[in-house]
PDB file of C-alpha atoms in Angstrom:
ATOM      1  CA  GLN A  84       7.185  15.113  -5.850  1.00 94.00           C
ATOM      2  CA  VAL A  85       7.976  11.969  -4.226  1.00 96.00           C
ATOM      3  CA  GLN A  86      10.837  12.164  -1.801  1.00 97.00           C
ATOM      4  CA  LEU A  87      12.346   9.307   0.484  1.00 98.00           C
ATOM      5  CA  VAL A  88      15.053  10.722   2.423  1.00 97.00           C
ATOM      6  CA  GLU A  89      17.607   8.684   4.659  1.00 97.00           C
ATOM      7  CA  SER A  90      19.668   9.623   7.493  1.00 97.00           C
ATOM      8  CA  GLY A  91      21.487   8.028  10.474  1.00 97.00           C
ATOM      9  CA  GLY A  92      24.281   6.159   8.611  1.00 97.00           C
ATOM     10  CA  GLY A  93      27.770   6.231   9.670  1.00 97.00           C
ATOM     11  CA  TRP A  94      30.689   4.236  11.007  1.00 98.00           C
ATOM     12  CA  VAL A  95      30.125   2.088  14.116  1.00 98.00           C
ATOM     13  CA  GLN A  96      32.455  -0.579  15.875  1.00 98.00           C
ATOM     14  CA  PRO A  97      31.291  -4.217  15.894  1.00 98.00           C
ATOM     15  CA  GLY A  98      28.699  -4.818  18.522  1.00 98.00           C
ATOM     16  CA  GLY A  99      27.537  -1.162  18.232  1.00 98.00           C
ATOM     17  CA  SER A 100      24.125   0.251  17.263  1.00 98.00           C
ATOM     18  CA  LEU A 101      22.670   2.707  14.689  1.00 98.00           C
ATOM     19  CA  THR A 102      19.199   3.974  14.004  1.00 98.00           C
ATOM     20  CA  LEU A 103      18.333   4.797  10.303  1.00 98.00           C
ATOM     21  CA  SER A 104      15.372   7.011   9.472  1.00 98.00           C
ATOM     22  CA  CYS A 105      13.632   7.738   6.202  1.00 98.00           C
ATOM     23  CA  ALA A 106      11.501  10.622   5.820  1.00 98.00           C
ATOM     24  CA  ALA A 107       8.776  10.326   3.178  1.00 98.00           C
ATOM     25  CA  SER A 108       6.854  13.026   1.323  1.00 97.00           C
ATOM     26  CA  GLY A 109       4.776  13.448  -1.968  1.00 97.00           C
ATOM     27  CA  PHE A 110       2.542  10.259  -1.697  1.00 96.00           C
ATOM     28  CA  THR A 111       0.176   8.580   1.050  1.00 96.00           C
ATOM     29  CA  PHE A 112       2.611   7.085   3.339  1.00 97.00           C
ATOM     30  CA  SER A 113       0.216   5.048   5.314  1.00 96.00           C
ATOM     31  CA  ASN A 114      -0.893   3.138   2.358  1.00 95.00           C
ATOM     32  CA  TYR A 115       2.379   1.784   1.623  1.00 97.00           C
ATOM     33  CA  PHE A 116       4.565  -1.038   2.881  1.00 97.00           C
ATOM     34  CA  MET A 117       7.908   0.225   3.621  1.00 98.00           C
ATOM     35  CA  ASN A 118      11.219  -1.771   3.080  1.00 98.00           C
ATOM     36  CA  TRP A 119      14.627  -1.374   3.902  1.00 98.00           C
ATOM     37  CA  TYR A 120      17.261  -2.771   1.653  1.00 98.00           C
ATOM     38  CA  ARG A 121      21.112  -2.825   1.588  1.00 98.00           C
ATOM     39  CA  GLN A 122      23.699  -3.499  -1.067  1.00 98.00           C
ATOM     40  CA  ALA A 123      27.268  -4.398  -0.205  1.00 96.00           C
ATOM     41  CA  PRO A 124      30.035  -3.718  -2.806  1.00 91.00           C
ATOM     42  CA  GLY A 125      30.119  -6.463  -5.142  1.00 94.00           C
ATOM     43  CA  LYS A 126      26.914  -8.050  -4.001  1.00 96.00           C
ATOM     44  CA  GLU A 127      23.120  -7.795  -5.111  1.00 96.00           C
ATOM     45  CA  ARG A 128      20.745  -5.704  -3.228  1.00 96.00           C
ATOM     46  CA  GLU A 129      19.092  -7.516  -0.298  1.00 97.00           C
ATOM     47  CA  LEU A 130      15.897  -7.146   1.484  1.00 98.00           C
ATOM     48  CA  VAL A 131      16.603  -6.350   5.177  1.00 98.00           C
ATOM     49  CA  ALA A 132      13.092  -5.656   6.587  1.00 98.00           C
ATOM     50  CA  THR A 133       9.708  -5.042   5.616  1.00 98.00           C
ATOM     51  CA  ILE A 134       6.718  -3.327   7.516  1.00 98.00           C
ATOM     52  CA  SER A 135       3.025  -3.353   6.604  1.00 97.00           C
ATOM     53  CA  SER A 136       1.252  -0.129   5.946  1.00 95.00           C
ATOM     54  CA  GLY A 137      -0.291  -0.034   9.313  1.00 94.00           C
ATOM     55  CA  GLY A 138       2.662  -1.220  11.092  1.00 94.00           C
ATOM     56  CA  HIS A 139       1.209  -4.530  12.496  1.00 96.00           C
ATOM     57  CA  SER A 140       3.281  -6.945  10.464  1.00 97.00           C
ATOM     58  CA  THR A 141       7.060  -7.011  10.062  1.00 98.00           C
ATOM     59  CA  LYS A 142       9.475  -9.393   8.209  1.00 98.00           C
ATOM     60  CA  TYR A 143      13.264  -9.706   8.415  1.00 98.00           C
ATOM     61  CA  GLY A 144      16.154 -11.102   6.380  1.00 97.00           C
ATOM     62  CA  ASP A 145      17.538 -14.145   7.953  1.00 97.00           C
ATOM     63  CA  SER A 146      21.037 -12.357   8.266  1.00 96.00           C
ATOM     64  CA  VAL A 147      19.473  -9.590  10.663  1.00 98.00           C
ATOM     65  CA  LYS A 148      16.616 -11.445  12.437  1.00 98.00           C
ATOM     66  CA  GLY A 149      16.815 -10.692  16.413  1.00 97.00           C
ATOM     67  CA  ARG A 150      19.246  -7.904  15.633  1.00 98.00           C
ATOM     68  CA  PHE A 151      17.321  -5.307  13.502  1.00 98.00           C
ATOM     69  CA  THR A 152      13.997  -3.755  14.145  1.00 98.00           C
ATOM     70  CA  ILE A 153      11.693  -1.794  11.700  1.00 98.00           C
ATOM     71  CA  SER A 154       9.031   0.514  12.890  1.00 98.00           C
ATOM     72  CA  ARG A 155       7.173   3.210  11.256  1.00 98.00           C
ATOM     73  CA  ASP A 156       5.315   6.547  12.298  1.00 98.00           C
ATOM     74  CA  ASN A 157       2.456   7.151  10.066  1.00 98.00           C
ATOM     75  CA  ALA A 158       1.639  10.594  11.497  1.00 97.00           C
ATOM     76  CA  ASN A 159       5.239  11.958  10.538  1.00 98.00           C
ATOM     77  CA  SER A 160       5.600   9.616   7.328  1.00 98.00           C
ATOM     78  CA  THR A 161       8.800   8.102   8.638  1.00 98.00           C
ATOM     79  CA  VAL A 162      10.150   4.654   8.794  1.00 98.00           C
ATOM     80  CA  TYR A 163      13.004   3.630  11.029  1.00 98.00           C
ATOM     81  CA  LEU A 164      15.541   0.693  11.121  1.00 98.00           C
ATOM     82  CA  GLN A 165      17.061   0.137  14.606  1.00 98.00           C
ATOM     83  CA  MET A 166      20.234  -1.954  14.184  1.00 98.00           C
ATOM     84  CA  ASN A 167      21.756  -3.597  17.154  1.00 98.00           C
ATOM     85  CA  SER A 168      24.996  -5.992  17.569  1.00 98.00           C
ATOM     86  CA  LEU A 169      26.200  -4.827  14.307  1.00 98.00           C
ATOM     87  CA  LYS A 170      28.638  -6.818  12.341  1.00 98.00           C
ATOM     88  CA  PRO A 171      31.296  -6.076   9.799  1.00 97.00           C
ATOM     89  CA  GLU A 172      29.212  -8.029   7.279  1.00 96.00           C
ATOM     90  CA  ASP A 173      26.422  -5.456   7.953  1.00 98.00           C
ATOM     91  CA  THR A 174      28.472  -2.876   6.124  1.00 98.00           C
ATOM     92  CA  ALA A 175      26.480  -1.625   2.922  1.00 98.00           C
ATOM     93  CA  VAL A 176      24.622   1.198   1.632  1.00 98.00           C
ATOM     94  CA  TYR A 177      21.075   1.022   3.220  1.00 98.00           C
ATOM     95  CA  TYR A 178      18.035   1.980   1.136  1.00 98.00           C
ATOM     96  CA  CYS A 179      14.432   2.750   1.925  1.00 98.00           C
ATOM     97  CA  ASN A 180      11.797   1.670  -0.243  1.00 98.00           C
ATOM     98  CA  ALA A 181       8.090   2.408  -0.612  1.00 97.00           C
ATOM     99  CA  ASN A 182       5.885  -0.025  -2.267  1.00 94.00           C
ATOM    100  CA  GLY A 183       2.273   0.488  -3.098  1.00 90.00           C
ATOM    101  CA  GLY A 184       2.086  -1.938  -6.107  1.00 88.00           C
ATOM    102  CA  PRO A 185       4.106  -2.290  -9.428  1.00 87.00           C
ATOM    103  CA  LEU A 186       3.579   1.210 -10.566  1.00 90.00           C
ATOM    104  CA  TYR A 187       4.037   2.717  -7.212  1.00 93.00           C
ATOM    105  CA  ASP A 188       7.687   1.975  -6.099  1.00 94.00           C
ATOM    106  CA  TYR A 189       9.843   4.545  -4.806  1.00 96.00           C
ATOM    107  CA  TRP A 190      13.532   4.467  -3.625  1.00 97.00           C
ATOM    108  CA  GLY A 191      15.691   6.831  -1.562  1.00 97.00           C
ATOM    109  CA  GLN A 192      19.382   7.593  -2.519  1.00 97.00           C
ATOM    110  CA  GLY A 193      20.645   5.530   0.338  1.00 97.00           C
ATOM    111  CA  THR A 194      22.787   5.969   3.391  1.00 97.00           C
ATOM    112  CA  GLN A 195      26.107   4.176   4.065  1.00 98.00           C
ATOM    113  CA  VAL A 196      26.705   2.129   7.153  1.00 98.00           C
ATOM    114  CA  THR A 197      30.140   0.967   7.790  1.00 98.00           C
ATOM    115  CA  VAL A 198      30.736  -1.412  10.507  1.00 98.00           C
ATOM    116  CA  SER A 199      34.556  -1.847  11.388  1.00 97.00           C
ATOM    117  CA  SER A 200      37.149  -1.709  14.184  1.00 94.00           C
TER     118      SER A 200
END
């Protein structure tokens, strides 16, 4: 059974930091690209960051470049999102996604991140 379990969300003041984790199971984690998406109320889901299966290549959405860092630990089937210099507009539900092709696309339940003073 495929599972993606996000953790690490919460409330933080503007300028603060959070690290999200996503623990994966039920599939060969090291074969999959991993993504973090987010969705704010009333907005479409947005791709935040992507990391290749081996971890050698990363991409970021324009709104988070220079502030967020995606990384992965294939030995422990976990992907991370380090978020620094957080802004109120980063407030959203953050989702972990595993993508191994059109038929192999898995999602976590999401974790809420709230940035406010």
